[in-house]
XYZ file of C-alpha atoms in Angstrom:
686
model
C 8.361 3.002 13.509
C 10.981 2.853 16.065
C 13.328 0.189 17.200
C 14.353 2.147 20.148
C 17.942 1.262 19.573
C 17.723 -2.283 20.823
C 19.969 -5.014 19.442
C 18.628 -8.300 18.278
C 19.286 -11.143 20.706
C 19.679 -14.807 20.045
C 16.470 -15.426 21.961
C 14.538 -13.642 19.224
C 14.903 -16.738 17.038
C 12.579 -18.525 19.502
C 9.761 -16.307 18.229
C 11.004 -16.025 14.654
C 11.249 -19.775 14.079
C 7.573 -20.406 15.006
C 6.601 -17.403 12.881
C 8.597 -18.794 9.967
C 6.897 -22.167 10.366
C 3.470 -20.533 10.504
C 4.128 -18.530 7.330
C 5.420 -21.646 5.579
C 2.268 -23.479 6.696
C 0.134 -20.776 5.099
C 2.066 -21.179 1.812
C 1.811 -24.971 1.987
C -1.900 -24.983 2.772
C -2.683 -22.540 -0.065
C -0.481 -24.437 -2.518
C -1.953 -27.800 -1.524
C -5.297 -26.801 -3.079
C -3.502 -26.318 -6.420
C -1.791 -29.682 -6.023
C -5.126 -31.316 -5.161
C -6.840 -29.928 -8.235
C -4.085 -31.273 -10.436
C -4.223 -34.656 -8.702
C -7.958 -34.924 -9.409
C -7.396 -34.064 -13.052
C -4.461 -36.466 -13.291
C -6.385 -39.275 -11.613
C -9.262 -38.828 -14.067
C -6.859 -38.919 -17.024
C -5.063 -42.061 -15.767
C -8.128 -43.940 -14.510
C -11.371 -43.026 -16.181
C -14.016 -42.412 -13.518
C -11.423 -41.782 -10.793
C -13.951 -39.710 -8.858
C -15.649 -43.038 -8.028
C -12.352 -44.549 -6.897
C -11.532 -41.742 -4.443
C -13.310 -43.685 -1.706
C -13.146 -47.443 -1.115
C -16.184 -49.076 -2.749
C -18.912 -50.281 -0.372
C -20.600 -53.603 -1.052
C -24.345 -53.141 -1.758
C -26.687 -54.515 0.903
C -29.419 -55.662 -1.530
C -29.878 -59.279 -2.680
C -29.429 -59.777 -6.415
C -30.696 -63.407 -6.250
C -34.315 -62.696 -5.470
C -37.040 -65.200 -6.463
C -39.221 -62.819 -8.393
C -42.352 -65.067 -8.378
C -42.099 -65.510 -4.585
C -41.541 -61.786 -4.125
C -44.650 -60.984 -6.207
C -46.727 -63.422 -4.222
C -45.497 -61.988 -0.962
C -46.317 -58.473 -2.096
C -49.820 -59.459 -3.099
C -50.330 -61.202 0.234
C -49.425 -58.090 2.275
C -52.777 -56.318 1.698
C -55.714 -58.732 1.488
C -58.676 -57.585 -0.602
C -61.055 -57.834 2.390
C -58.856 -55.560 4.538
C -61.079 -52.519 5.328
C -58.058 -50.341 5.911
C -56.628 -51.172 2.493
C -59.974 -50.378 0.953
C -60.091 -47.055 2.752
C -56.669 -46.145 1.312
C -57.709 -47.005 -2.184
C -55.530 -50.080 -2.454
C -58.313 -52.764 -2.628
C -56.638 -54.430 -5.587
C -52.998 -54.602 -6.751
C -52.031 -55.239 -10.328
C -49.651 -58.261 -10.337
C -48.078 -57.034 -13.588
C -47.115 -53.724 -11.993
C -45.717 -55.448 -8.935
C -43.658 -57.827 -11.069
C -42.298 -54.932 -13.171
C -41.246 -53.002 -10.048
C -39.530 -56.012 -8.508
C -37.733 -56.867 -11.760
C -36.415 -53.289 -11.981
C -35.290 -53.388 -8.353
C -33.439 -56.649 -8.926
C -31.843 -55.283 -12.103
C -30.643 -52.200 -10.224
C -29.242 -54.423 -7.492
C -27.423 -56.660 -10.013
C -25.990 -53.509 -11.641
C -24.874 -52.147 -8.237
C -23.091 -55.412 -7.427
C -21.491 -55.464 -10.890
C -20.336 -51.860 -10.374
C -18.918 -52.791 -6.985
C -17.031 -55.720 -8.518
C -15.669 -53.503 -11.309
C -14.498 -50.882 -8.824
C -12.869 -53.626 -6.730
C -11.059 -54.870 -9.823
C -9.859 -51.282 -10.579
C -8.536 -50.789 -7.034
C -4.988 -51.763 -7.945
C -2.062 -51.009 -5.594
C -1.232 -47.992 -7.746
C -4.749 -46.604 -7.400
C -4.679 -47.183 -3.625
C -1.386 -45.322 -3.259
C -2.625 -42.459 -5.438
C -5.901 -42.379 -3.526
C -4.102 -42.223 -0.153
C -1.940 -39.292 -1.288
C -4.859 -37.427 -2.816
C -7.083 -37.878 0.223
C -4.211 -36.815 2.494
C -3.870 -33.588 0.543
C -7.638 -33.097 0.658
C -7.533 -33.508 4.431
C -4.601 -31.102 4.559
C -6.619 -28.483 2.678
C -9.554 -28.918 5.031
C -7.265 -28.652 8.031
C -5.630 -25.540 6.555
C -8.954 -23.827 5.966
C -10.057 -24.607 9.517
C -6.730 -23.493 10.932
C -6.446 -20.088 9.185
C -8.049 -18.160 12.009
C -5.956 -19.883 14.647
C -2.762 -19.316 12.652
C -3.628 -15.616 12.364
C -4.264 -15.201 16.103
C -1.066 -17.026 17.034
C 0.940 -15.095 14.473
C -0.424 -11.688 15.572
C 0.082 -12.373 19.240
C 3.522 -13.946 18.846
C 4.763 -11.134 16.696
C 3.124 -8.428 18.851
C 4.920 -9.765 21.944
C 8.197 -9.815 19.963
C 7.644 -6.201 18.784
C 6.996 -5.179 22.383
C 10.072 -6.877 23.768
C 12.302 -5.508 20.973
C 10.660 -2.028 20.940
C 9.610 -2.221 17.287
C 6.104 -0.758 17.491
C 5.261 2.114 15.141
C 5.559 5.464 16.887
C 6.057 9.065 15.894
C 9.605 9.068 17.282
C 12.061 6.676 18.904
C 12.469 6.314 22.650
C 15.548 8.371 23.497
C 15.185 9.191 27.172
C 14.065 7.379 30.292
C 10.949 9.539 30.377
C 10.109 8.489 26.813
C 10.540 4.873 27.814
C 8.495 5.114 31.006
C 5.571 6.987 29.405
C 5.512 4.738 26.350
C 5.560 1.432 28.211
C 3.177 2.604 30.915
C 0.581 3.503 28.291
C 1.330 0.291 26.369
C 0.646 -1.703 29.556
C -2.645 0.135 30.116
C -3.672 -0.401 26.488
C -2.754 -4.090 26.544
C -4.690 -4.572 29.792
C -7.613 -2.844 28.088
C -7.344 -5.289 25.172
C -7.240 -8.208 27.593
C -10.273 -6.975 29.542
C -12.306 -6.296 26.408
C -11.540 -9.778 25.039
C -12.497 -11.403 28.359
C -15.774 -9.462 28.542
C -16.510 -10.371 24.929
C -15.963 -14.051 25.747
C -18.286 -13.898 28.763
C -21.027 -12.067 26.828
C -20.740 -14.634 24.023
C -21.140 -17.489 26.515
C -24.161 -15.768 28.090
C -25.904 -15.174 24.764
C -28.710 -17.387 23.485
C -26.586 -18.601 20.586
C -24.395 -21.494 21.624
C -20.685 -21.089 20.984
C -18.955 -23.779 18.978
C -15.787 -25.333 20.377
C -13.733 -23.513 17.672
C -15.171 -20.109 18.578
C -14.569 -20.730 22.260
C -10.992 -21.774 21.505
C -10.490 -18.561 19.480
C -11.694 -16.502 22.451
C -9.227 -18.303 24.667
C -6.411 -17.706 22.184
C -7.123 -13.962 22.148
C -7.215 -13.804 25.943
C -4.031 -15.838 26.272
C -2.285 -13.675 23.665
C -3.233 -10.400 25.293
C -2.223 -11.790 28.693
C 1.255 -12.475 27.277
C 1.317 -9.040 25.630
C 0.395 -7.314 28.890
C 3.084 -9.253 30.785
C 5.624 -8.378 28.054
C 4.904 -4.667 28.322
C 5.074 -4.892 32.155
C 8.424 -6.638 31.869
C 9.771 -3.927 29.555
C 8.400 -1.216 31.835
C 10.458 -2.410 34.810
C 13.438 -3.534 32.728
C 14.755 -0.094 31.665
C 17.728 -0.245 29.235
C 20.917 1.451 30.363
C 21.573 3.259 27.060
C 18.768 5.763 27.487
C 19.430 9.424 28.199
C 18.357 11.104 31.388
C 15.638 13.745 31.443
C 13.316 14.376 28.545
C 10.183 16.347 27.826
C 6.642 15.071 28.403
C 5.446 16.327 25.043
C 8.156 14.410 23.196
C 7.540 11.388 25.406
C 3.945 11.143 24.218
C 5.259 11.075 20.616
C 7.154 7.879 21.501
C 3.895 6.084 22.376
C 3.111 3.480 19.676
C 0.247 4.335 17.328
C -1.627 1.126 18.185
C -1.584 2.175 21.832
C -3.081 5.565 21.016
C -5.792 3.919 18.915
C -6.513 1.381 21.666
C -6.813 4.066 24.362
C -9.148 6.129 22.191
C -11.407 3.271 21.086
C -11.326 1.537 24.476
C -12.287 4.729 26.316
C -15.068 5.413 23.862
C -16.555 1.950 24.091
C -16.337 1.983 27.886
C -18.135 5.340 28.071
C -21.052 4.089 25.933
C -21.331 0.888 27.999
C -19.903 -1.391 25.327
C -16.686 -2.589 26.968
C -16.410 -5.608 24.667
C -16.234 -3.320 21.604
C -12.498 -3.672 20.916
C -12.734 -7.458 21.265
C -15.637 -7.567 18.844
C -13.866 -5.537 16.197
C -10.649 -7.474 16.606
C -12.746 -10.599 16.167
C -13.831 -9.260 12.792
C -10.268 -9.837 11.634
C -11.174 -13.537 11.591
C -13.748 -12.926 8.865
C -10.884 -11.813 6.576
C -8.207 -14.077 8.019
C -6.861 -15.001 4.573
C -6.359 -11.288 3.734
C -4.444 -10.587 6.945
C -2.313 -13.687 6.497
C -1.501 -12.476 2.983
C -0.338 -9.224 4.534
C 2.016 -11.249 6.695
C 3.290 -13.153 3.650
C 3.920 -9.896 1.777
C 5.917 -8.543 4.755
C 7.969 -11.717 4.693
C 8.563 -11.339 0.972
C 9.712 -7.764 1.523
C 12.109 -8.781 4.256
C 13.541 -11.574 2.118
C 13.989 -9.086 -0.718
C 15.960 -6.955 1.712
C 18.356 -9.888 2.243
C 19.105 -10.304 -1.471
C 21.348 -8.334 -3.816
C 18.533 -7.509 -6.207
C 18.114 -3.845 -5.287
C 21.822 -3.171 -5.511
C 22.113 -5.002 -8.835
C 19.229 -2.999 -10.286
C 20.907 0.251 -9.243
C 24.120 -0.973 -10.893
C 22.306 -0.885 -14.217
C 21.771 2.877 -13.975
C 25.080 3.817 -12.332
C 27.127 3.951 -15.616
C 25.000 6.847 -16.888
C 26.171 9.082 -14.005
C 22.699 10.493 -13.582
C 22.264 13.635 -11.505
C 20.684 12.982 -8.130
C 17.268 14.336 -9.139
C 17.032 12.067 -12.167
C 18.233 9.045 -10.194
C 15.574 9.799 -7.585
C 12.898 9.694 -10.313
C 14.288 6.435 -11.711
C 14.416 4.882 -8.216
C 10.795 5.721 -7.454
C 9.574 4.508 -10.873
C 11.507 1.233 -10.697
C 10.296 0.706 -7.131
C 6.657 0.771 -8.339
C 6.916 -2.804 -9.644
C 8.172 -4.532 -6.461
C 5.796 -2.350 -4.469
C 2.873 -3.904 -6.357
C 4.272 -7.353 -5.525
C 4.868 -6.581 -1.859
C 1.296 -5.504 -1.233
C 1.698 -2.036 0.255
C 3.991 0.976 0.038
C 5.139 0.742 3.660
C 6.391 -2.836 3.238
C 8.596 -1.794 0.308
C 9.982 1.185 2.208
C 11.037 -1.177 4.981
C 12.488 -3.705 2.547
C 14.428 -1.512 0.127
C 14.388 2.001 1.613
C 17.898 1.740 3.047
C 19.340 0.687 -0.326
C 17.510 3.493 -2.171
C 18.657 6.091 0.375
C 22.256 4.824 0.285
C 22.441 4.778 -3.504
C 21.028 8.282 -3.827
C 23.424 9.607 -1.225
C 26.320 7.913 -3.046
C 25.227 9.667 -6.252
C 25.479 13.004 -4.483
C 21.833 13.555 -3.559
C 21.240 15.885 -0.653
C 19.720 14.213 2.399
C 16.360 15.893 2.062
C 15.921 14.702 -1.532
C 17.091 11.179 -0.671
C 14.671 10.988 2.267
C 11.802 12.238 0.096
C 12.487 9.587 -2.558
C 12.817 6.899 0.077
C 9.436 7.788 1.640
C 7.843 7.892 -1.834
C 9.529 4.752 -3.154
C 6.408 2.679 -2.491
C 3.743 5.238 -3.274
C 3.274 4.812 -7.025
C 2.942 1.028 -7.277
C -0.203 0.476 -5.193
C -2.410 0.848 -8.269
C -0.517 -1.763 -10.291
C -1.216 -5.495 -10.600
C -1.134 -7.556 -8.389
C -1.304 -5.198 -5.372
C -3.098 -6.869 -2.466
C -4.882 -3.659 -1.454
C -6.673 -3.521 -4.813
C -7.689 -7.191 -4.464
C -9.160 -6.418 -1.026
C -11.150 -3.484 -2.473
C -12.622 -5.710 -5.216
C -13.331 -8.436 -2.642
C -15.307 -6.066 -0.419
C -17.064 -4.169 -3.196
C -19.076 -5.944 -5.865
C -19.383 -2.698 -7.848
C -15.784 -3.050 -9.089
C -13.506 -5.811 -10.340
C -9.738 -6.205 -10.182
C -9.498 -5.962 -13.970
C -11.268 -2.582 -13.919
C -9.167 -1.232 -11.088
C -5.832 -2.444 -12.438
C -6.776 -1.296 -15.951
C -7.336 2.296 -14.813
C -4.519 1.952 -12.289
C -1.975 1.927 -15.142
C -3.168 5.374 -16.283
C -3.123 6.677 -12.681
C 0.450 5.388 -12.361
C 1.474 7.177 -15.588
C -0.073 10.413 -14.327
C 1.491 10.311 -10.865
C 4.870 9.264 -12.262
C 4.827 12.168 -14.736
C 3.900 14.693 -12.090
C 6.490 13.343 -9.693
C 9.184 13.627 -12.360
C 8.145 17.204 -13.190
C 8.274 18.226 -9.525
C 11.654 16.642 -8.870
C 13.299 17.826 -12.064
C 11.971 21.386 -12.047
C 11.346 22.487 -8.455
C 14.559 23.254 -6.601
C 16.759 21.373 -9.054
C 20.366 21.938 -8.034
C 22.297 19.648 -10.387
C 23.388 19.889 -14.028
C 22.213 17.223 -16.450
C 25.559 15.996 -17.657
C 24.902 12.318 -18.465
C 27.715 10.005 -19.450
C 28.112 9.502 -23.256
C 25.984 6.632 -24.510
C 29.030 5.039 -26.122
C 30.526 4.744 -22.660
C 27.427 4.088 -20.583
C 25.583 1.631 -22.805
C 28.215 -1.151 -22.785
C 28.589 -0.777 -19.035
C 24.821 -1.035 -18.638
C 24.757 -4.244 -20.690
C 27.544 -5.559 -18.499
C 25.555 -4.667 -15.361
C 22.518 -6.486 -16.693
C 24.318 -9.803 -16.831
C 24.234 -10.522 -13.078
C 20.481 -10.018 -13.211
C 19.942 -12.748 -15.825
C 20.171 -15.660 -13.313
C 17.607 -13.946 -11.084
C 15.241 -13.582 -14.016
C 15.728 -17.275 -14.828
C 15.068 -18.337 -11.232
C 11.870 -16.300 -11.178
C 10.821 -17.648 -14.569
C 11.436 -21.239 -13.513
C 9.263 -20.918 -10.411
C 6.494 -19.212 -12.352
C 6.658 -21.804 -15.147
C 6.618 -24.641 -12.638
C 3.416 -23.332 -11.092
C 1.941 -22.721 -14.543
C 2.811 -26.097 -16.065
C 2.686 -28.376 -13.041
C -0.126 -26.777 -11.049
C -1.973 -24.720 -13.717
C -1.546 -21.573 -11.616
C -0.919 -18.242 -13.324
C 0.982 -15.423 -11.695
C -1.752 -12.906 -10.873
C -3.147 -10.884 -7.989
C -4.789 -13.990 -6.491
C -1.833 -16.372 -6.662
C 0.922 -13.822 -5.874
C 0.790 -14.241 -2.057
C 1.677 -17.904 -2.326
C 4.053 -17.645 -5.316
C 6.180 -14.727 -4.124
C 7.482 -16.438 -0.948
C 8.536 -19.427 -3.033
C 10.224 -17.127 -5.550
C 12.141 -15.276 -2.835
C 13.171 -18.563 -1.172
C 14.415 -19.776 -4.546
C 16.443 -16.574 -4.966
C 17.961 -16.986 -1.493
C 18.910 -20.572 -2.383
C 20.462 -19.389 -5.662
C 22.498 -16.707 -3.893
C 23.608 -19.203 -1.286
C 24.884 -21.577 -3.965
C 26.324 -18.984 -6.331
C 27.992 -16.750 -3.713
C 29.234 -19.474 -1.405
C 32.566 -19.696 -3.148
C 32.963 -15.905 -3.185
C 31.918 -15.258 0.418
C 35.368 -14.111 1.482
C 35.929 -11.678 -1.340
C 36.344 -7.980 -0.650
C 33.656 -6.846 -3.063
C 31.020 -4.840 -1.285
C 28.291 -6.514 -3.340
C 29.095 -10.011 -2.213
C 27.783 -9.727 1.331
C 25.535 -12.760 1.398
C 25.744 -14.501 4.769
C 24.361 -17.870 3.741
C 20.867 -19.293 3.397
C 20.188 -19.944 7.078
C 21.368 -16.525 8.241
C 19.566 -14.720 5.443
C 16.318 -16.531 6.149
C 16.737 -16.012 9.886
C 17.451 -12.292 9.381
C 14.479 -11.910 7.102
C 12.187 -13.716 9.527
C 13.512 -11.771 12.511
C 12.613 -8.544 10.725
C 9.301 -10.008 9.588
C 8.305 -11.041 13.081
C 8.692 -7.543 14.477
C 7.109 -5.849 11.463
C 4.093 -8.223 11.408
C 3.560 -7.597 15.109
C 3.617 -3.861 14.565
C 1.624 -3.719 11.335
C -1.093 -6.294 12.091
C -1.711 -4.970 15.596
C -1.908 -1.472 14.159
C -4.244 -2.781 11.464
C -6.485 -4.488 13.995
C -6.749 -1.333 16.084
C -7.442 0.636 12.900
C -10.485 -1.586 12.478
C -11.426 -0.723 16.057
C -11.066 3.007 15.340
C -13.246 2.405 12.320
C -15.788 0.901 14.702
C -15.688 4.071 16.796
C -16.338 6.192 13.710
C -19.118 3.832 12.645
C -20.837 3.678 16.062
C -20.502 7.381 16.733
C -22.551 7.956 13.542
C -20.214 10.718 12.412
C -20.998 9.858 8.801
C -24.731 10.183 9.519
C -24.182 13.901 9.989
C -23.303 14.121 6.304
C -25.959 13.865 3.566
C -26.354 10.370 2.237
C -26.244 11.743 -1.289
C -25.188 15.044 -2.850
C -26.911 16.767 -5.771
C -23.497 17.638 -7.213
C -20.824 15.030 -7.842
C -18.249 17.826 -7.578
C -19.325 18.709 -4.060
C -19.380 15.050 -3.092
C -15.900 14.503 -4.548
C -14.499 17.472 -2.616
C -15.820 15.996 0.614
C -14.578 12.516 -0.316
C -11.058 13.803 -0.958
C -10.871 15.489 2.440
C -12.239 12.484 4.339
C -10.016 9.984 2.490
C -6.805 11.932 3.043
C -7.628 12.279 6.758
C -8.275 8.525 6.981
C -4.941 7.895 5.263
C -3.256 10.059 7.881
C -4.595 8.150 10.866
C -5.402 4.603 9.709
C -3.701 1.669 8.116
C -4.682 1.087 4.506
C -6.544 -2.185 4.986
C -8.483 -0.972 8.016
C -9.321 2.235 6.158
C -10.619 0.298 3.151
C -12.964 -1.703 5.406
C -14.270 1.514 6.967
C -14.642 3.329 3.643
C -16.520 0.371 2.187
C -19.035 0.462 5.069
C -19.538 4.245 5.139
C -18.182 6.652 2.541
C -18.421 4.471 -0.579
C -22.246 4.330 -0.663
C -22.482 8.118 -0.346
C -20.106 8.482 -3.304
C -22.094 6.059 -5.445
C -25.392 7.702 -4.596
C -23.916 11.130 -5.530
C -23.120 9.988 -9.057
C -19.416 9.159 -8.638
C -18.430 6.103 -10.629
C -17.234 3.257 -8.363
C -13.962 2.718 -10.268
C -13.251 6.452 -10.200
C -13.993 6.600 -6.477
C -11.596 3.798 -5.601
C -8.822 5.217 -7.767
C -9.237 8.455 -5.811
C -9.192 6.476 -2.559
C -5.864 4.803 -3.366
C -4.164 8.082 -4.288
C -5.701 9.848 -1.281
C -4.444 7.155 1.056
C -0.909 7.481 -0.309
C -1.076 11.247 0.176
C -2.243 10.591 3.736
C 0.742 8.295 4.421
C 3.022 11.166 3.349
C 1.174 13.898 5.267
C 1.876 15.095 8.805
C 1.151 14.685 11.623
C 1.587 10.875 11.357
C 3.123 10.444 7.847
C 3.553 6.659 8.172
C 5.876 6.309 5.175
C 8.185 8.946 6.617
C 8.206 7.050 9.942
C 9.223 3.912 8.089
C 11.909 5.797 6.201
C 13.183 7.127 9.509
C 13.487 3.547 10.759
C 15.523 2.239 7.834
C 17.927 5.171 7.488
C 18.404 5.870 11.190
C 17.821 8.800 13.501
C 21.301 10.237 12.801
C 20.523 10.805 9.125
C 17.187 12.483 9.955
C 18.946 14.787 12.411
C 21.634 15.621 9.870
C 18.993 16.364 7.217
C 17.100 18.665 9.599
C 20.344 20.492 10.388
C 20.999 21.356 6.763
C 20.425 24.977 5.875
C 18.885 26.651 2.848
C 15.474 28.012 1.991
C 12.319 26.899 3.739
C 11.614 24.467 0.890
C 15.157 23.064 1.010
C 15.001 22.551 4.789
C 11.677 20.690 4.518
C 11.962 19.140 1.073
C 11.464 15.577 2.320
C 7.964 16.569 3.471
C 6.944 19.236 0.927
C 8.093 17.592 -2.283
C 6.016 14.387 -1.873
C 2.990 16.492 -0.846
C 3.260 18.576 -4.017
C 3.654 15.493 -6.264
C 0.917 13.367 -4.731
C -1.364 16.323 -3.949
C -1.425 17.522 -7.562
C -1.948 13.937 -8.692
C -4.891 13.574 -6.341
C -6.566 16.760 -7.590
C -6.301 15.612 -11.209
C -7.414 12.027 -10.510
C -10.347 13.276 -8.421
C -11.780 16.048 -10.557
C -10.589 15.654 -14.147
C -12.773 12.546 -14.908
C -15.843 14.407 -13.595
C -15.642 16.651 -16.661
C -16.490 13.646 -18.838
C -19.319 11.882 -17.011
C -20.780 14.138 -14.305
């Protein structure tokens, strides 16, 4: 990902503030369902039969004061005995006793209905009416939130995509350094955005021309997409003709193409393919499929926001302070950093989000401990790779949602063992291959008291987190798990920012490097500014990944492979190759959707256990994110540490391994883990 060297402007808050409000709305809408459930339970406990009091009682229309004798006589008089039609229908004679019994029962039911109405009216006290009004308001809020999810997603994606375009934050292989880079990149972005606009407009017209009538909501969604892509096209045109003055002259065309955002490349490939097969609305159709999983994509946005708020706190620095007294050698500290990072990675939803959020701190701490640049960059890129198999990672939840063959409990249960395996192999690689430091740890008598002292500043953070979790558990009956994490984590991070604002306010002017908190408003604004650009880059890339998946699906590439293999070993070998390649070129969530539709069924039919297959998929994806030519996690590490550090690392001498350690070491660690995860279990069940 590349910022392109632009500075944030005050105008950026005009996009970040709406994005912040949209993300808060998602949290409020999702939390309101928990509040509503508790209100229904509370209402039933306070007023027995509250479910009847939720709506104002309606007076029955029947008459309880009926003259039964007159009603019986009238009923008997309705069908005279000499009526030929009545005789034909078999109703020549009516039993007066039966008629009286039916009328008496009807009157009794009417009397009971009126009595029930009177009782409900008596129970409708002012307190009940106030409670009812609040409860129904929340119910309406939930309904509005569910109906608005798709619109919120479209607005959020388009708003953030325009911001990422204007601030040059889209994910690319390298930053724009020269005027040629800039011109090539924004020219192709403009073409791609115009292609997105045209495809969406054609999709709208074909939907209107179809036999199935479009609802007003669907038509409005089409208009939102078209309006958003119009703004995105105009934004890229504006940037194309508004060349910054800090760019270098000259440049090479080959390098310029590397500065083209990945979403642009995916759009040009998929758009050209769909146009050639006469399916110009293809991109619009596959982008529309995002709406079917709008809650998942909104959760991705919330996780990005959580990661950016984490970046604004002191948590990462305070955690490193715990290990600093032991004076660990750089290699050991790199292992500790990656292992500790696994937990927040699981709570931020994806490895890339954590690299963006805490990568700069990890790199800085490793460099301060004496780590060479190549090792620090390798650990930074891998800092989010081990936690994707741990609870409550969103990617695992999505897999279980899309595949009925597996459950989150199964995946997370085996994910712990996969984490132990990958962590062990990573430690072995770092501590044995090319180790250049002596293991001279500080004496425990000296380090242990300092560690205890360093743990004290973390206690308030633990208490803040515990209080939020307990509030949700006791007040809303919501446990902290993979399903509630997207709505709990933003609240937790906001609570931490509030705590830091209150606790550090009096120390703001101190010289300590740790006390760098800028206040609640600035921290939240900074986090949301980063979030806006990252959401625009990630969600647009994710949407185009789905489109690339559509190209693979429609081109029937997978049909060229057997739909089942006689040997699970052969099938697994093919699966590993395909999954790593997908991890190289696609975003995780888009890749999961594609794998679910294509590769997964082949694996199941070939005798590969579903849980085993998805564990292999997760590890293969992470290897793909660390593998050239794209190596997404390395691109994100490049963003957070800066181009200067990458250039300095590349300039360092040494052996071939030492000069390319940041690429080779993660490949060895994750590659060996993938081979063991993929083939070792086959010995026991194939």
